[in-house]
Tab-separated table of C-alpha atoms and ligand atoms in Angstrom:
chain	number	residue	atom	x	y	z
A	1231	UNK	CA	-0.097	-0.248	0.233
A	1232	UNK	CA	1.388	3.504	-1.059
A	1233	UNK	CA	2.115	6.096	1.632
A	1234	UNK	CA	0.607	8.791	-0.395
A	1235	UNK	CA	-2.917	9.607	-0.855
A	1236	UNK	CA	-2.684	9.453	-4.199
A	1237	UNK	CA	-0.292	8.330	-6.978
A	1238	UNK	CA	-1.031	11.670	-9.208
A	1239	UNK	CA	-2.536	14.885	-8.477
A	1240	UNK	CA	-2.757	17.109	-11.349
A	1241	UNK	CA	-3.739	20.762	-10.645
A	1242	UNK	CA	-5.886	21.982	-13.716
A	1243	UNK	CA	-8.592	20.335	-15.504
A	1244	UNK	CA	-7.815	21.726	-19.078
A	1245	UNK	CA	-7.167	19.910	-21.970
A	1246	UNK	CA	-3.787	18.256	-20.918
A	1247	UNK	CA	-4.749	18.169	-17.172
A	1248	UNK	CA	-8.062	15.948	-17.880
A	1249	UNK	CA	-6.072	13.660	-20.494
A	1250	UNK	CA	-2.821	12.798	-18.500
A	1251	UNK	CA	-5.209	12.342	-15.487
A	1252	UNK	CA	-7.918	9.822	-17.064
A	1253	UNK	CA	-4.964	8.051	-19.257
A	1254	UNK	CA	-3.065	7.667	-15.831
A	1255	UNK	CA	-6.146	6.323	-13.990
A	1256	UNK	CA	-6.719	3.797	-16.826
A	1257	UNK	CA	-3.303	2.084	-15.729
A	1258	UNK	CA	-4.495	1.735	-12.343
A	1259	UNK	CA	-3.241	4.600	-10.599
A	1260	UNK	CA	-5.280	6.727	-7.977
A	1261	UNK	CA	-5.544	10.190	-9.278
A	1262	UNK	CA	-7.365	13.226	-8.319
A	1263	UNK	CA	-7.660	16.655	-10.288
A	1264	UNK	CA	-7.877	19.618	-8.912
A	1265	UNK	CA	-9.925	22.784	-10.786
A	1266	UNK	CA	-11.092	26.299	-9.392
A	1267	UNK	CA	-12.998	27.093	-12.298
A	1268	UNK	CA	-14.806	25.191	-14.450
A	1269	UNK	CA	-13.478	21.611	-15.698
A	1270	UNK	CA	-12.434	22.036	-19.270
A	1271	UNK	CA	-10.124	24.912	-19.343
A	1272	UNK	CA	-9.028	27.679	-21.511
A	1273	UNK	CA	-10.075	25.562	-24.826
A	1274	UNK	CA	-13.399	24.659	-23.764
A	1275	UNK	CA	-14.856	27.065	-21.660
A	1276	UNK	CA	-12.866	30.617	-22.757
A	1277	UNK	CA	-11.019	29.570	-26.154
A	1278	UNK	CA	-11.327	27.358	-28.989
A	1279	UNK	CA	-14.951	26.117	-28.464
A	1280	UNK	CA	-16.782	29.189	-27.931
A	1281	UNK	CA	-14.755	30.934	-30.063
A	1282	UNK	CA	-15.461	28.306	-33.275
A	1283	UNK	CA	-19.044	28.681	-32.123
A	1284	UNK	CA	-18.965	32.259	-32.781
A	1285	UNK	CA	-16.845	31.871	-36.033
A	1286	UNK	CA	-19.767	29.475	-37.349
A	1287	UNK	CA	-22.518	32.278	-36.216
A	1288	UNK	CA	-20.583	35.147	-38.189
A	1289	UNK	CA	-20.158	33.048	-41.056
A	1290	UNK	CA	-23.952	32.918	-41.550
A	1291	UNK	CA	-23.468	36.522	-42.937
A	1292	UNK	CA	-21.312	35.452	-45.838
A	1293	UNK	CA	-23.987	32.687	-46.619
A	1294	UNK	CA	-26.742	35.024	-46.801
A	1295	UNK	CA	-25.020	37.365	-49.315
A	1296	UNK	CA	-23.328	34.809	-51.276
A	1297	UNK	CA	-26.779	33.420	-51.972
A	1298	UNK	CA	-28.004	35.869	-54.104
A	1299	UNK	CA	-25.614	34.900	-56.518
A	1300	UNK	CA	-27.082	31.416	-56.594
A	1301	UNK	CA	-30.613	32.773	-57.366
A	1302	UNK	CA	-31.608	33.157	-53.740
A	1303	UNK	CA	-33.495	36.134	-52.695
A	1304	UNK	CA	-32.738	36.416	-48.794
A	1305	UNK	CA	-34.896	38.486	-46.744
A	1306	UNK	CA	-34.217	40.683	-44.025
A	1307	UNK	CA	-31.384	39.233	-41.403
A	1308	UNK	CA	-30.687	40.204	-37.941
A	1309	UNK	CA	-28.514	38.815	-35.411
A	1310	UNK	CA	-29.729	38.310	-31.991
A	1311	UNK	CA	-26.298	38.612	-30.116
A	1312	UNK	CA	-27.719	37.604	-26.560
A	1313	UNK	CA	-29.757	34.858	-27.978
A	1314	UNK	CA	-26.157	33.518	-29.376
A	1315	UNK	CA	-24.433	34.042	-26.444
A	1316	UNK	CA	-27.206	32.365	-24.535
A	1317	UNK	CA	-27.178	29.348	-26.615
A	1318	UNK	CA	-23.322	29.096	-26.758
A	1319	UNK	CA	-23.461	29.089	-22.882
A	1320	UNK	CA	-25.911	26.031	-22.989
A	1321	UNK	CA	-23.082	24.111	-25.110
A	1322	UNK	CA	-20.539	25.168	-22.892
A	1323	UNK	CA	-22.782	23.750	-19.581
A	1324	UNK	CA	-23.379	20.449	-21.626
A	1325	UNK	CA	-19.340	19.974	-22.432
A	1326	UNK	CA	-18.634	20.659	-18.577
A	1327	UNK	CA	-21.071	17.987	-17.896
A	1328	UNK	CA	-19.333	15.573	-19.989
A	1329	UNK	CA	-15.972	16.290	-19.104
A	1330	UNK	CA	-17.266	15.736	-15.457
A	1331	UNK	CA	-18.444	12.542	-16.365
A	1332	UNK	CA	-15.190	11.301	-18.040
A	1333	UNK	CA	-13.492	11.908	-14.789
A	1334	UNK	CA	-15.814	10.323	-12.849
A	1335	UNK	CA	-16.196	7.214	-15.069
A	1336	UNK	CA	-12.399	7.162	-15.146
A	1337	UNK	CA	-12.320	6.621	-11.090
A	1338	UNK	CA	-10.616	10.545	-11.601
A	1339	UNK	CA	-11.658	12.134	-8.056
A	1340	UNK	CA	-12.490	15.939	-8.858
A	1341	UNK	CA	-11.257	18.308	-5.838
A	1342	UNK	CA	-12.968	21.239	-6.031
A	1343	UNK	CA	-10.574	24.484	-5.254
A	1344	UNK	CA	-7.486	26.281	-6.021
A	1345	UNK	CA	-4.726	23.997	-5.528
A	1346	UNK	CA	-1.537	24.739	-3.970
A	1347	UNK	CA	1.990	22.720	-4.105
A	1348	UNK	CA	3.235	22.421	-0.365
A	1349	UNK	CA	5.982	20.499	-0.985
A	1350	UNK	CA	7.349	17.527	-3.436
A	1351	UNK	CA	4.428	15.554	-2.211
A	1352	UNK	CA	1.646	17.748	-1.121
A	1353	UNK	CA	-0.935	19.611	-2.517
A	1354	UNK	CA	-3.396	22.011	-0.418
A	1355	UNK	CA	-6.722	22.370	-1.699
A	1356	UNK	CA	-9.157	24.811	0.421
A	1357	UNK	CA	-7.189	24.446	3.643
A	1358	UNK	CA	-6.879	20.287	3.413
A	1359	UNK	CA	-3.779	18.677	2.389
A	1360	UNK	CA	-3.528	15.704	0.550
A	1361	UNK	CA	0.016	13.731	-0.511
A	1362	UNK	CA	0.615	12.147	-3.627
A	1363	UNK	CA	3.517	10.472	-5.149
A	1364	UNK	CA	3.578	12.581	-8.337
A	1365	UNK	CA	2.411	16.160	-8.598
A	1366	UNK	CA	1.327	17.289	-12.389
A	1367	UNK	CA	0.981	21.220	-12.896
A	1368	UNK	CA	-1.246	22.092	-15.887
A	1369	UNK	CA	-2.660	25.233	-14.947
A	1370	UNK	CA	-2.538	26.651	-18.312
A	1371	UNK	CA	-2.245	30.595	-19.180
A	1372	UNK	CA	-4.247	33.758	-18.945
A	1373	UNK	CA	-4.298	36.772	-21.035
A	1374	UNK	CA	-1.475	38.919	-20.657
A	1375	UNK	CA	-1.925	42.737	-21.145
A	1376	UNK	CA	0.884	45.702	-21.083
A	1377	UNK	CA	0.727	48.212	-18.307
A	1378	UNK	CA	-0.657	51.523	-20.094
A	1379	UNK	CA	-2.799	54.141	-18.502
A	1380	UNK	CA	-6.554	52.717	-18.875
A	1381	UNK	CA	-5.962	49.323	-19.079
A	1382	UNK	CA	-8.349	48.424	-16.955
A	1383	UNK	CA	-11.163	49.249	-19.653
A	1384	UNK	CA	-9.584	46.755	-22.034
A	1385	UNK	CA	-11.630	43.411	-22.410
A	1386	UNK	CA	-9.627	40.249	-23.394
A	1387	UNK	CA	-10.898	37.072	-25.109
A	1388	UNK	CA	-12.465	35.945	-21.715
A	1389	UNK	CA	-14.880	38.698	-21.695
A	1390	UNK	CA	-15.262	39.011	-25.520
A	1391	UNK	CA	-17.023	35.822	-25.629
A	1392	UNK	CA	-19.820	36.764	-23.389
A	1393	UNK	CA	-20.377	40.480	-23.728
A	1394	UNK	CA	-23.885	41.333	-22.802
A	1395	UNK	CA	-24.208	43.778	-25.759
A	1396	UNK	CA	-22.420	43.202	-29.361
A	1397	UNK	CA	-19.711	45.803	-29.950
A	1398	UNK	CA	-20.640	48.041	-32.897
A	1399	UNK	CA	-17.174	49.495	-33.054
A	1400	UNK	CA	-14.457	47.783	-31.562
A	1401	UNK	CA	-10.542	48.269	-31.521
A	1402	UNK	CA	-8.111	44.980	-31.507
A	1403	UNK	CA	-4.670	45.253	-30.142
A	1404	UNK	CA	-2.380	42.415	-31.033
A	1405	UNK	CA	-2.125	40.661	-34.404
A	1406	UNK	CA	-1.632	36.963	-33.187
A	1407	UNK	CA	-4.291	34.090	-33.231
A	1408	UNK	CA	-6.681	35.813	-31.186
A	1409	UNK	CA	-7.047	39.397	-32.813
A	1410	UNK	CA	-7.642	38.056	-36.218
A	1411	UNK	CA	-9.913	35.224	-35.419
A	1412	UNK	CA	-12.147	37.866	-33.169
A	1413	UNK	CA	-11.479	40.300	-36.009
A	1414	UNK	CA	-12.973	38.243	-38.259
A	1415	UNK	CA	-16.086	37.326	-36.508
A	1416	UNK	CA	-16.936	40.617	-35.305
A	1417	UNK	CA	-16.258	41.831	-38.914
A	1418	UNK	CA	-18.557	39.644	-40.601
A	1419	UNK	CA	-21.243	40.144	-38.052
A	1420	UNK	CA	-21.043	43.984	-39.012
A	1421	UNK	CA	-18.993	45.631	-36.261
A	1422	UNK	CA	-16.737	48.036	-37.518
A	1423	UNK	CA	-13.356	46.396	-36.664
A	1424	UNK	CA	-9.846	48.189	-36.272
A	1425	UNK	CA	-6.867	46.107	-35.674
A	1426	UNK	CA	-3.628	48.014	-33.972
A	1427	UNK	CA	-0.466	46.103	-34.648
A	1428	UNK	CA	3.101	47.101	-33.211
A	1429	UNK	CA	4.752	45.158	-35.957
A	1430	UNK	CA	4.727	45.946	-39.867
A	1431	UNK	CA	1.947	42.738	-40.334
A	1432	UNK	CA	-0.241	40.317	-38.706
A	1433	UNK	CA	0.454	36.693	-37.588
A	1434	UNK	CA	4.101	37.067	-36.585
A	1435	UNK	CA	6.007	33.619	-36.906
A	1436	UNK	CA	3.832	32.274	-40.094
A	1437	UNK	CA	5.003	32.008	-43.298
A	1438	UNK	CA	5.270	35.646	-45.034
A	1439	UNK	CA	2.781	34.596	-48.047
A	1440	UNK	CA	0.517	33.742	-45.567
A	1441	UNK	CA	0.912	36.819	-43.288
A	1442	UNK	CA	0.156	38.815	-46.774
A	1443	UNK	CA	-2.764	37.103	-47.863
A	1444	UNK	CA	-4.573	37.066	-44.836
A	1445	UNK	CA	-3.995	40.822	-44.138
A	1446	UNK	CA	-5.251	41.750	-47.541
A	1447	UNK	CA	-8.137	39.374	-47.679
A	1448	UNK	CA	-9.101	41.187	-44.126
A	1449	UNK	CA	-8.617	44.522	-45.204
A	1450	UNK	CA	-10.888	43.600	-48.424
A	1451	UNK	CA	-13.363	42.642	-45.872
A	1452	UNK	CA	-13.298	45.882	-44.527
A	1453	UNK	CA	-11.137	45.550	-41.480
A	1454	UNK	CA	-8.914	48.293	-40.721
A	1455	UNK	CA	-5.328	47.156	-39.710
A	1456	UNK	CA	-3.223	50.126	-38.059
A	1457	UNK	CA	0.241	48.965	-38.610
A	1458	UNK	CA	3.708	49.851	-36.769
A	1459	UNK	CA	1.165	51.445	-34.092
A	1460	UNK	CA	1.410	51.420	-30.384
A	1461	UNK	CA	-1.629	52.128	-28.052
A	1462	UNK	CA	-0.329	55.235	-25.293
A	1463	UNK	CA	-3.838	54.939	-23.083
A	1464	UNK	CA	-7.577	54.123	-23.100
A	1465	UNK	CA	-9.676	56.737	-21.632
A	1466	UNK	CA	-13.553	56.408	-21.175
A	1467	UNK	CA	-15.825	58.406	-23.397
A	1468	UNK	CA	-19.350	58.616	-23.148
A	1469	UNK	CA	-20.146	54.920	-23.372
A	1470	UNK	CA	-17.499	53.646	-24.890
A	1471	UNK	CA	-13.578	54.522	-25.206
A	1472	UNK	CA	-10.956	56.483	-26.800
A	1473	UNK	CA	-7.763	54.642	-27.630
A	1474	UNK	CA	-4.981	57.355	-27.989
A	1475	UNK	CA	-1.838	56.092	-29.777
A	1476	UNK	CA	1.472	57.566	-30.237
A	1477	UNK	CA	1.115	60.853	-31.888
A	1478	UNK	CA	-2.033	62.521	-31.607
A	1479	UNK	CA	-4.434	60.104	-33.483
A	1480	UNK	CA	-7.494	58.689	-31.634
A	1481	UNK	CA	-10.053	56.016	-32.234
A	1482	UNK	CA	-13.275	56.049	-30.709
A	1483	UNK	CA	-15.002	52.924	-30.057
A	1484	UNK	CA	-17.259	50.671	-27.916
A	1485	UNK	CA	-15.178	47.979	-26.785
A	1486	UNK	CA	-11.341	47.806	-26.848
A	1487	UNK	CA	-9.816	44.276	-26.804
A	1488	UNK	CA	-6.222	43.354	-25.952
A	1489	UNK	CA	-5.155	40.213	-27.672
A	1490	UNK	CA	-1.336	40.749	-26.571
A	1491	UNK	CA	-0.196	37.168	-25.823
A	1492	UNK	CA	-1.203	34.619	-23.026
A	1493	UNK	CA	1.223	34.324	-19.856
A	1494	UNK	CA	1.524	31.124	-17.466
A	1495	UNK	CA	-0.265	30.487	-14.863
A	1496	UNK	CA	1.966	29.852	-11.971
A	1497	UNK	CA	1.550	32.657	-9.664
A	1498	UNK	CA	0.271	31.472	-6.089
A	1499	UNK	CA	0.923	28.002	-6.898
A	1500	UNK	CA	3.786	27.159	-4.311
A	1501	UNK	CA	6.155	26.185	-7.049
A	1502	UNK	CA	9.295	28.404	-6.413
A	1503	UNK	CA	8.825	27.678	-2.858
A	1504	UNK	CA	8.949	24.072	-3.818
A	1505	UNK	CA	12.263	24.299	-5.360
A	1506	UNK	CA	10.632	24.408	-8.921
A	1507	UNK	CA	12.057	26.637	-11.610
A	1508	UNK	CA	10.232	29.149	-13.697
A	1509	UNK	CA	11.419	31.191	-16.559
A	1510	UNK	CA	11.585	35.169	-16.319
A	1511	UNK	CA	8.008	34.973	-18.167
A	1512	UNK	CA	6.952	32.716	-15.521
A	1513	UNK	CA	6.939	29.354	-17.437
A	1514	UNK	CA	7.603	26.074	-15.571
A	1515	UNK	CA	10.890	24.635	-16.908
A	1516	UNK	CA	10.814	21.274	-17.625
A	1517	UNK	CA	12.961	18.350	-19.308
A	1518	UNK	CA	12.009	16.514	-22.447
A	1519	UNK	CA	9.855	14.395	-20.226
A	1520	UNK	CA	8.129	17.313	-18.398
A	1521	UNK	CA	9.928	17.013	-15.475
A	1522	UNK	CA	10.997	19.792	-13.214
A	1523	UNK	CA	13.774	20.744	-10.965
A	1524	UNK	CA	11.886	18.729	-8.344
A	1525	UNK	CA	11.966	14.904	-9.407
A	1526	UNK	CA	8.134	14.411	-8.072
A	1527	UNK	CA	6.765	17.276	-9.804
A	1528	UNK	CA	5.856	17.717	-13.728
A	1529	UNK	CA	4.286	20.041	-15.791
A	1530	UNK	CA	2.750	20.606	-19.202
A	1531	UNK	CA	0.473	22.155	-21.485
A	1532	UNK	CA	0.566	26.274	-21.875
A	1533	UNK	CA	2.099	26.781	-18.253
A	1534	UNK	CA	5.239	25.660	-20.063
A	1535	UNK	CA	4.836	27.887	-22.801
A	1536	UNK	CA	6.237	25.643	-25.848
A	1537	UNK	CA	3.471	25.587	-28.062
A	1538	UNK	CA	-0.006	26.977	-26.913
A	1539	UNK	CA	-2.078	24.601	-28.472
A	1540	UNK	CA	-4.610	21.996	-27.071
A	1541	UNK	CA	-3.842	18.878	-29.312
A	1542	UNK	CA	-0.015	19.789	-28.072
A	1543	UNK	CA	-1.290	19.702	-24.708
A	1544	UNK	CA	-3.150	16.359	-25.098
A	1545	UNK	CA	-0.258	15.167	-26.609
A	1546	UNK	CA	2.304	15.817	-24.029
A	1547	UNK	CA	-0.259	14.225	-21.321
A	1548	UNK	CA	-0.085	10.869	-23.164
A	1549	UNK	CA	3.507	11.180	-23.354
A	1550	UNK	CA	4.043	11.989	-19.909
A	1551	UNK	CA	1.785	8.993	-19.134
A	1552	UNK	CA	3.812	6.677	-21.369
A	1553	UNK	CA	6.553	7.662	-19.399
A	1554	UNK	CA	5.334	7.906	-15.672
A	1555	UNK	CA	2.753	5.151	-15.752
A	1556	UNK	CA	3.050	2.682	-18.717
A	1557	UNK	CA	7.027	2.181	-18.220
A	1558	UNK	CA	7.654	3.232	-21.894
A	1559	UNK	CA	9.135	6.630	-21.599
A	1560	UNK	CA	9.073	8.885	-24.703
A	1561	UNK	CA	9.427	12.625	-25.380
A	1562	UNK	CA	6.962	14.516	-27.217
A	1563	UNK	CA	7.465	14.798	-30.838
A	1564	UNK	CA	7.191	18.455	-31.506
A	1565	UNK	CA	8.000	18.085	-35.453
A	1566	UNK	CA	5.153	18.833	-38.134
A	1567	UNK	CA	2.237	20.005	-35.753
A	1568	UNK	CA	-0.281	21.326	-37.932
A	1569	UNK	CA	-2.261	24.412	-36.675
A	1570	UNK	CA	-5.105	26.714	-37.795
A	1571	UNK	CA	-6.156	30.134	-37.456
A	1572	UNK	CA	-9.862	30.506	-37.455
A	1573	UNK	CA	-9.848	33.815	-39.307
A	1574	UNK	CA	-11.962	34.696	-42.433
A	1575	UNK	CA	-10.519	33.221	-44.391
A	1576	UNK	CA	-9.099	30.547	-42.573
A	1577	UNK	CA	-5.206	29.492	-42.355
A	1578	UNK	CA	-4.129	25.966	-42.610
A	1579	UNK	CA	-0.199	25.392	-42.206
A	1580	UNK	CA	2.075	22.558	-41.045
A	1581	UNK	CA	5.608	22.506	-41.601
A	1582	UNK	CA	8.423	25.124	-42.354
A	1583	UNK	CA	7.772	28.388	-43.279
A	1584	UNK	CA	9.970	29.460	-46.339
A	1585	UNK	CA	12.392	31.765	-44.691
A	1586	UNK	CA	13.305	29.057	-42.089
A	1587	UNK	CA	13.325	26.020	-44.642
A	1588	UNK	CA	15.460	28.008	-46.912
A	1589	UNK	CA	17.762	28.977	-44.173
A	1590	UNK	CA	18.130	25.123	-43.332
A	1591	UNK	CA	18.560	23.889	-46.792
A	1592	UNK	CA	21.507	26.581	-47.255
A	1593	UNK	CA	23.461	25.457	-44.110
A	1594	UNK	CA	23.899	21.969	-45.893
A	1595	UNK	CA	24.860	23.714	-49.063
A	1596	UNK	CA	21.028	23.381	-50.460
A	1597	UNK	CA	17.955	25.424	-51.064
A	1598	UNK	CA	14.391	25.004	-51.474
A	1599	UNK	CA	11.631	24.804	-54.474
A	1600	UNK	CA	8.596	26.830	-53.886
A	1601	UNK	CA	5.197	26.334	-55.389
A	1602	UNK	CA	2.394	28.586	-55.106
A	1603	UNK	CA	-1.313	28.843	-56.385
A	1604	UNK	CA	-3.760	32.052	-55.734
A	1605	UNK	CA	-6.756	31.467	-57.250
A	1606	UNK	CA	-10.704	33.145	-56.684
A	1607	UNK	CA	-12.771	29.985	-55.516
A	1608	UNK	CA	-14.885	28.568	-57.504
A	1609	UNK	CA	-18.009	29.412	-55.205
A	1610	UNK	CA	-17.068	33.118	-55.558
A	1611	UNK	CA	-17.463	32.963	-59.354
A	1612	UNK	CA	-21.117	32.962	-58.805
A	1613	UNK	CA	-21.472	34.630	-55.431
A	1614	UNK	CA	-19.373	37.635	-56.473
A	1615	UNK	CA	-17.341	37.751	-53.024
A	1616	UNK	CA	-14.161	39.279	-53.654
A	1617	UNK	CA	-12.293	36.566	-51.874
A	1618	UNK	CA	-8.895	34.581	-52.851
A	1619	UNK	CA	-7.357	31.709	-51.819
A	1620	UNK	CA	-3.470	30.985	-51.665
A	1621	UNK	CA	-1.577	27.566	-51.345
A	1622	UNK	CA	2.100	26.949	-51.035
A	1623	UNK	CA	4.320	24.077	-50.618
A	1624	UNK	CA	7.816	24.281	-49.949
A	1625	UNK	CA	10.240	21.565	-50.959
A	1626	UNK	CA	13.678	20.731	-49.811
A	1627	UNK	CA	15.480	20.744	-53.338
A	1628	UNK	CA	17.962	18.030	-52.800
A	1629	UNK	CA	15.650	15.602	-51.129
A	1630	UNK	CA	12.384	16.774	-52.871
A	1631	UNK	CA	10.581	16.225	-49.160
A	1632	UNK	CA	7.491	18.528	-48.848
A	1633	UNK	CA	8.775	20.303	-45.771
A	1634	UNK	CA	5.928	22.702	-45.897
A	1635	UNK	CA	2.447	23.174	-46.636
A	1636	UNK	CA	0.428	26.237	-46.188
A	1637	UNK	CA	-3.252	27.813	-47.114
A	1638	UNK	CA	-5.354	30.677	-46.439
A	1639	UNK	CA	-8.897	30.077	-47.932
A	1640	UNK	CA	-12.472	28.406	-47.208
A	1641	UNK	CA	-11.662	25.096	-45.419
A	1642	UNK	CA	-7.983	25.332	-45.007
A	1643	UNK	CA	-7.975	23.984	-41.445
A	1644	UNK	CA	-10.032	20.988	-42.577
A	1645	UNK	CA	-7.363	20.229	-45.803
A	1646	UNK	CA	-4.133	20.950	-44.179
A	1647	UNK	CA	-4.987	18.499	-41.500
A	1648	UNK	CA	-4.621	15.602	-44.103
A	1649	UNK	CA	-1.534	16.989	-45.540
A	1650	UNK	CA	-0.208	16.768	-42.007
A	1651	UNK	CA	-0.147	13.083	-41.911
A	1652	UNK	CA	1.796	13.347	-45.341
A	1653	UNK	CA	4.245	15.852	-44.282
A	1654	UNK	CA	4.738	13.495	-41.103
A	1655	UNK	CA	5.246	10.710	-43.383
A	1656	UNK	CA	8.158	12.547	-45.267
A	1657	UNK	CA	6.333	12.438	-48.533
A	1658	UNK	CA	8.226	14.006	-51.343
A	1659	UNK	CA	6.861	16.348	-54.372
A	1660	UNK	CA	6.855	13.254	-56.601
A	1661	UNK	CA	4.360	11.677	-54.260
A	1662	UNK	CA	2.286	14.582	-54.343
A	1663	UNK	CA	2.009	14.727	-57.702
A	1664	UNK	CA	1.639	10.829	-58.078
A	1665	UNK	CA	-1.974	11.667	-55.934
A	1666	UNK	CA	-5.032	11.831	-58.114
A	1667	UNK	CA	-6.638	15.191	-57.307
A	1668	UNK	CA	-10.637	15.417	-55.925
A	1669	UNK	CA	-12.365	17.792	-58.390
A	1670	UNK	CA	-13.390	20.038	-58.588
A	1671	UNK	CA	-12.089	21.197	-54.796
A	1672	UNK	CA	-9.687	23.963	-53.896
A	1673	UNK	CA	-7.471	20.697	-51.678
A	1674	UNK	CA	-6.637	19.421	-55.338
A	1675	UNK	CA	-4.004	22.247	-55.827
A	1676	UNK	CA	-2.010	20.630	-53.388
A	1677	UNK	CA	-1.258	17.626	-55.832
A	1678	UNK	CA	-1.507	19.806	-59.334
A	1679	UNK	CA	1.119	22.205	-58.485
A	1680	UNK	CA	3.478	21.445	-60.999
A	1681	UNK	CA	5.475	25.107	-61.707
A	1682	UNK	CA	7.755	25.949	-58.927
A	1683	UNK	CA	8.748	29.941	-58.845
A	1684	UNK	CA	11.545	31.051	-60.449
A	1685	UNK	CA	14.368	31.368	-57.903
A	1686	UNK	CA	14.994	34.843	-58.222
A	1687	UNK	CA	11.844	35.314	-56.720
A	1688	UNK	CA	12.482	33.626	-53.817
A	1689	UNK	CA	15.175	35.566	-52.573
A	1690	UNK	CA	12.877	38.724	-51.953
B	307	NDP	P1	0.105	35.349	-29.983
B	307	NDP	O1	1.278	35.253	-29.262
B	307	NDP	O2	-0.495	34.809	-31.128
B	307	NDP	O3	-0.025	36.938	-30.645
B	307	NDP	C1	0.259	38.039	-29.649
B	307	NDP	C2	0.257	39.424	-30.432
B	307	NDP	O4	0.106	40.384	-29.536
B	307	NDP	C3	1.091	39.641	-31.522
B	307	NDP	O5	0.780	40.098	-32.808
B	307	NDP	C4	2.167	40.625	-30.453
B	307	NDP	O6	3.031	41.350	-31.472
B	307	NDP	C5	1.325	41.405	-29.934
B	307	NDP	N1	1.721	42.145	-28.746
B	307	NDP	C6	2.461	41.672	-27.682
B	307	NDP	N2	2.492	42.350	-26.822
B	307	NDP	C7	2.203	43.234	-26.969
B	307	NDP	C8	2.359	44.575	-26.486
B	307	NDP	N3	3.067	45.170	-25.117
B	307	NDP	N4	1.736	45.795	-27.170
B	307	NDP	C9	1.195	45.564	-28.333
B	307	NDP	N5	1.172	44.494	-29.059
B	307	NDP	C10	1.604	43.352	-28.355
B	307	NDP	O7	-1.025	35.710	-28.807
B	307	NDP	P2	-2.704	35.467	-28.517
B	307	NDP	O8	-2.978	36.221	-27.826
B	307	NDP	O9	-3.233	36.120	-30.196
B	307	NDP	O10	-2.715	34.086	-28.479
B	307	NDP	C11	-2.318	33.242	-27.569
B	307	NDP	C12	-2.095	31.999	-28.020
B	307	NDP	O11	-3.088	30.996	-27.982
B	307	NDP	C13	-1.264	31.620	-29.289
B	307	NDP	O12	-0.114	31.842	-29.462
B	307	NDP	C14	-1.531	30.499	-29.945
B	307	NDP	O13	-0.981	29.476	-29.721
B	307	NDP	C15	-3.089	30.188	-28.983
B	307	NDP	N6	-4.361	30.276	-29.786
B	307	NDP	C16	-4.683	29.102	-30.839
B	307	NDP	C17	-5.387	29.495	-31.604
B	307	NDP	C18	-6.010	28.260	-32.590
B	307	NDP	O14	-5.032	27.351	-32.277
B	307	NDP	N7	-6.432	28.619	-33.671
B	307	NDP	C19	-6.806	30.443	-31.407
B	307	NDP	C20	-6.416	31.220	-30.181
B	307	NDP	C21	-5.008	31.182	-29.745
B	307	NDP	P3	4.439	41.109	-32.155
B	307	NDP	O15	4.028	40.351	-33.468
B	307	NDP	O16	4.653	42.407	-32.670
B	307	NDP	O17	5.002	40.747	-31.036
């Protein structure tokens, strides 16, 4: 009989914590998960899921206007925002119930409250202490806002998903995933949207052609992008706000939404006191097996600040359980992780962007071949909507292995998920070419691109 109350206590019932807890329990381990908020975490309660439901809601607006080109007469349409928020919340309640049931059915105890690490084998929840052989920190992250005058007036993605009133004019600060996704959905629902970015372009870290194409499409759809612009202060102005930028320019709006990154949730968890090392940003430092400086304490998901994506946290959780509970140690494989941005149009991407692929190839004395296609999707020949798609393949010239696959356009996330398998298998351009397309689709472009871009275009 173990001298501890549990074999594993997980702090945080989000995507990574729930998966690791239930997989560990399935091996016969005695597991508890501590959660102070709602079971499901950021993705289910405050992120991916509610955001995607609002994206779906917003896309009806495109459907109504596209329908006219196909012979439909569409009557008056109107969005009932409070009703949408209510139905979205009912769905989140349902999902929370499912997550709770998953824990119960897998014999994982749910300890309701805030978990604090007291020492290498003890966790305190609401004044009660529990001993455990291993502790897993899966507390995720929280929006990070810069410290400027009036920042208390700003909302984040947490509040944007639950606004009582639809914001007719919204300023979004930041140009990452969250900023472009919410800009797209609010714009499609009819809001006047301004994005403010300090850099020259949106979506830092993505392929340059993706960034340029998406920015153009967003601007064509009516979103204003203020580049190389820094917000100095936010002031209350009547029922709304005035956003003052460097210089004298101000923008009036109903809501100011900050999407300036997320910081790891490690404050007040007792980690440093227990000997766990944190980065200057507050992320838990772990080795390739998610072990911290304290051998019985582990961490994974957004709190380790590697790749802040739900499926990554889930896979990290499974690698952790294989290593600690199944006696089959393995690190997480971070190569070729597909990702999507649910902007409008959306982005799907897997593998290297052109600049990094070229730098890697050049180090070995080689180079890359670039294949690119820009086109107007068939649907918009009749809908009349001025929207274009872009698809791009990056191929290592010497091995002919496809090292990057990127798309901006309708269904890009659904399309690129499948090509993620091809990249994971190390498929070559010849194998892409030997694959018969499905006609008529946009996806077939990925297997029919034959002409590489001339070399001189690539060094731009
Ligand atoms: P990101 O890191 O993606 O983007 C942050 C943005 O904020 C960047 O444009 C950055 O500018 C800007 N920024 C940072 N600090 C400041 C500042 N002080 N003043 C002005 N601008 C600033 O963060 P998000 O908040 O958008 O999203 C967090 C993470 O959540 C993402 O990285 C992603 O991993 C995950 N996520 C994934 C989604 C998906 O899979 N579809 C959807 C939503 C979130 P600069 O480029 O100049 O640094």
